[in-house]
mmCIF file of C-alpha atoms in Angstrom:
data_model
loop_
_atom_site.group_PDB
_atom_site.id
_atom_site.type_symbol
_atom_site.label_atom_id
_atom_site.label_comp_id
_atom_site.label_asym_id
_atom_site.label_seq_id
_atom_site.Cartn_x
_atom_site.Cartn_y
_atom_site.Cartn_z
ATOM 1 C CA MET A 1 10.064 46.994 -29.460
ATOM 2 C CA ASN A 2 12.935 45.197 -27.725
ATOM 3 C CA PRO A 3 15.940 44.021 -29.742
ATOM 4 C CA PRO A 4 16.149 40.251 -30.257
ATOM 5 C CA ILE A 5 18.125 38.257 -27.718
ATOM 6 C CA ASP A 6 21.091 36.406 -29.198
ATOM 7 C CA ILE A 7 20.580 32.744 -28.325
ATOM 8 C CA THR A 8 23.227 31.386 -30.702
ATOM 9 C CA PRO A 9 25.212 28.830 -28.696
ATOM 10 C CA VAL A 10 28.928 29.220 -28.122
ATOM 11 C CA LEU A 11 31.269 26.239 -28.193
ATOM 12 C CA VAL A 12 33.660 26.296 -25.217
ATOM 13 C CA SER A 13 36.647 24.237 -24.163
ATOM 14 C CA ALA A 14 35.312 21.734 -21.639
ATOM 15 C CA CYS A 15 38.237 22.376 -19.279
ATOM 16 C CA LEU A 16 37.201 26.041 -19.067
ATOM 17 C CA ALA A 17 33.697 24.877 -18.134
ATOM 18 C CA GLY A 18 35.164 23.049 -15.147
ATOM 19 C CA GLN A 19 35.411 19.552 -16.601
ATOM 20 C CA ARG A 20 38.506 17.655 -15.485
ATOM 21 C CA CYS A 21 39.637 16.723 -18.983
ATOM 22 C CA ARG A 22 43.076 18.334 -19.274
ATOM 23 C CA TYR A 23 46.095 16.129 -19.920
ATOM 24 C CA ASP A 24 46.921 16.069 -16.190
ATOM 25 C CA GLY A 25 43.368 15.290 -15.089
ATOM 26 C CA THR A 26 42.575 18.824 -13.958
ATOM 27 C CA ALA A 27 40.260 21.568 -15.180
ATOM 28 C CA SER A 28 40.964 25.249 -15.896
ATOM 29 C CA PRO A 29 37.655 26.715 -14.733
ATOM 30 C CA ASP A 30 36.819 30.176 -16.005
ATOM 31 C CA ALA A 31 33.885 31.882 -14.274
ATOM 32 C CA ARG A 32 32.687 33.593 -17.472
ATOM 33 C CA VAL A 33 32.634 30.318 -19.389
ATOM 34 C CA MET A 34 30.978 28.476 -16.512
ATOM 35 C CA ASP A 35 28.284 31.181 -16.409
ATOM 36 C CA LEU A 36 27.588 30.715 -20.139
ATOM 37 C CA VAL A 37 27.200 26.973 -19.614
ATOM 38 C CA ALA A 38 24.954 27.478 -16.573
ATOM 39 C CA GLN A 39 22.753 29.805 -18.646
ATOM 40 C CA GLY A 40 22.459 27.146 -21.346
ATOM 41 C CA ARG A 41 24.256 29.397 -23.836
ATOM 42 C CA ALA A 42 27.420 27.326 -24.271
ATOM 43 C CA ILE A 43 28.316 23.778 -25.277
ATOM 44 C CA PRO A 44 31.410 22.316 -23.551
ATOM 45 C CA PHE A 45 33.637 20.190 -25.793
ATOM 46 C CA CYS A 46 37.107 18.647 -25.500
ATOM 47 C CA PRO A 47 38.616 17.641 -28.850
ATOM 48 C CA GLU A 48 41.287 15.522 -27.191
ATOM 49 C CA ILE A 49 38.737 13.390 -25.343
ATOM 50 C CA ALA A 50 36.534 13.250 -28.464
ATOM 51 C CA GLY A 51 39.568 12.030 -30.410
ATOM 52 C CA GLY A 52 39.922 9.062 -28.072
ATOM 53 C CA LEU A 53 42.680 10.185 -25.717
ATOM 54 C CA PRO A 54 42.374 9.249 -22.033
ATOM 55 C CA THR A 55 42.493 11.501 -18.991
ATOM 56 C CA PRO A 56 45.096 11.773 -17.681
ATOM 57 C CA ARG A 57 47.384 11.460 -20.708
ATOM 58 C CA PRO A 58 50.939 12.475 -21.562
ATOM 59 C CA ALA A 59 51.434 16.197 -22.191
ATOM 60 C CA CYS A 60 51.437 17.033 -25.899
ATOM 61 C CA GLU A 61 52.795 19.947 -27.912
ATOM 62 C CA LEU A 62 52.917 20.966 -31.572
ATOM 63 C CA ARG A 63 56.148 20.267 -33.421
ATOM 64 C CA HIS A 64 56.369 21.104 -37.137
ATOM 65 C CA GLY A 65 52.607 20.759 -37.591
ATOM 66 C CA ARG A 66 52.392 17.428 -35.756
ATOM 67 C CA VAL A 67 51.201 16.771 -32.201
ATOM 68 C CA VAL A 68 53.722 14.789 -30.177
ATOM 69 C CA ASP A 69 53.839 13.725 -26.548
ATOM 70 C CA ARG A 70 56.851 13.945 -24.232
ATOM 71 C CA ASP A 71 58.058 10.535 -25.441
ATOM 72 C CA GLY A 72 57.931 11.636 -29.085
ATOM 73 C CA VAL A 73 54.826 9.574 -29.872
ATOM 74 C CA ASP A 74 52.816 11.179 -32.672
ATOM 75 C CA ARG A 75 49.263 11.876 -31.439
ATOM 76 C CA THR A 76 48.187 13.932 -34.455
ATOM 77 C CA GLY A 77 45.546 11.420 -35.589
ATOM 78 C CA ALA A 78 43.635 11.561 -32.306
ATOM 79 C CA PHE A 79 43.846 15.362 -32.233
ATOM 80 C CA LEU A 80 42.520 15.611 -35.795
ATOM 81 C CA ARG A 81 39.683 13.130 -35.137
ATOM 82 C CA GLY A 82 38.570 15.185 -32.151
ATOM 83 C CA ALA A 83 38.853 18.459 -34.045
ATOM 84 C CA GLU A 84 36.735 17.076 -36.881
ATOM 85 C CA GLN A 85 34.062 15.953 -34.396
ATOM 86 C CA GLY A 86 34.107 19.406 -32.817
ATOM 87 C CA LEU A 87 33.697 21.072 -36.194
ATOM 88 C CA GLU A 88 30.688 18.847 -36.893
ATOM 89 C CA LEU A 89 29.198 19.808 -33.507
ATOM 90 C CA VAL A 90 29.715 23.499 -34.317
ATOM 91 C CA ARG A 91 27.914 23.031 -37.636
ATOM 92 C CA LEU A 92 25.017 21.056 -36.124
ATOM 93 C CA ALA A 93 24.520 23.534 -33.250
ATOM 94 C CA ARG A 94 25.124 26.522 -35.564
ATOM 95 C CA CYS A 95 27.771 28.004 -33.274
ATOM 96 C CA ALA A 96 29.361 31.120 -34.744
ATOM 97 C CA ARG A 97 31.805 31.593 -31.875
ATOM 98 C CA ALA A 98 34.117 29.503 -29.719
ATOM 99 C CA VAL A 99 35.957 30.234 -26.468
ATOM 100 C CA LEU A 100 38.998 27.968 -26.300
ATOM 101 C CA LYS A 101 41.894 27.221 -23.933
ATOM 102 C CA ALA A 102 44.949 29.338 -24.676
ATOM 103 C CA ARG A 103 48.264 27.727 -25.673
ATOM 104 C CA SER A 104 46.793 24.224 -26.055
ATOM 105 C CA PRO A 105 47.931 22.042 -28.995
ATOM 106 C CA SER A 106 44.205 21.645 -29.766
ATOM 107 C CA CYS A 107 42.700 24.966 -28.795
ATOM 108 C CA GLY A 108 45.544 27.495 -28.642
ATOM 109 C CA LEU A 109 45.129 30.678 -30.643
ATOM 110 C CA GLY A 110 48.028 32.825 -31.809
ATOM 111 C CA ARG A 111 50.614 31.150 -29.552
ATOM 112 C CA VAL A 112 51.273 27.488 -28.801
ATOM 113 C CA TYR A 113 54.068 25.517 -27.152
ATOM 114 C CA ASP A 114 56.864 24.658 -29.590
ATOM 115 C CA GLY A 115 57.207 20.908 -29.015
ATOM 116 C CA SER A 116 60.393 21.111 -26.960
ATOM 117 C CA PHE A 117 58.502 20.823 -23.636
ATOM 118 C CA SER A 118 60.564 23.731 -22.341
ATOM 119 C CA GLY A 119 57.663 26.178 -21.946
ATOM 120 C CA THR A 120 58.646 28.038 -25.132
ATOM 121 C CA LEU A 121 55.751 29.636 -27.005
ATOM 122 C CA VAL A 122 55.781 30.194 -30.771
ATOM 123 C CA PRO A 123 53.287 31.799 -33.151
ATOM 124 C CA GLY A 124 50.576 29.404 -34.282
ATOM 125 C CA HIS A 125 47.203 27.844 -33.594
ATOM 126 C CA GLY A 126 46.156 24.521 -32.119
ATOM 127 C CA LEU A 127 44.684 22.035 -34.593
ATOM 128 C CA PHE A 128 41.063 22.537 -33.494
ATOM 129 C CA ALA A 129 41.366 26.327 -33.355
ATOM 130 C CA ALA A 130 42.850 26.373 -36.872
ATOM 131 C CA MET A 131 40.048 24.159 -38.176
ATOM 132 C CA LEU A 132 37.398 26.443 -36.661
ATOM 133 C CA LEU A 133 39.058 29.561 -38.078
ATOM 134 C CA ASP A 134 39.212 27.948 -41.529
ATOM 135 C CA ALA A 135 35.465 27.269 -41.243
ATOM 136 C CA GLY A 136 34.773 30.941 -40.467
ATOM 137 C CA VAL A 137 34.079 30.529 -36.761
ATOM 138 C CA GLU A 138 35.090 33.431 -34.515
ATOM 139 C CA VAL A 139 37.579 32.081 -31.980
ATOM 140 C CA VAL A 140 38.714 33.699 -28.726
ATOM 141 C CA THR A 141 40.579 32.373 -25.705
ATOM 142 C CA GLU A 142 39.914 32.874 -22.032
ATOM 143 C CA GLU A 143 42.964 35.157 -22.054
ATOM 144 C CA GLY A 144 41.465 37.511 -24.621
ATOM 145 C CA GLN A 145 43.272 36.455 -27.813
ATOM 146 C CA GLU A 146 40.980 36.760 -30.822
ATOM 147 C CA GLY A 147 40.961 35.243 -34.263
ATOM 148 C CA GLY A 148 38.543 34.912 -37.144
#
């Protein structure tokens, strides 16, 4: 008898799936993620777009638990709205795992930019990644960081 095939879907950052949804209007395609999507095993999702932010949009970073753009405008509400929608999608699709974009203020895991817009990384998680971890979802990044 053959072992069962795992068909549990994986939630993936839409930018890793090749969607041009990053703040600067580009994608960050990752061949492994794109293969999962092509096989129908992954669901692309961008919490920033789901939260109502446009593409392109000002770069954002985490500063003292808040998401701010380069001009100091607080974008936390949009980031949280998108993260909450993503968590609902994970629950509805019964995803147990997510592959997210490293260092992002939404999806970063273990290290995120510090809010100074100087390229400085500090320990921490993006808002969506933290929400998924709190819900017991296994989170990894395309760079191999793991959490949960």
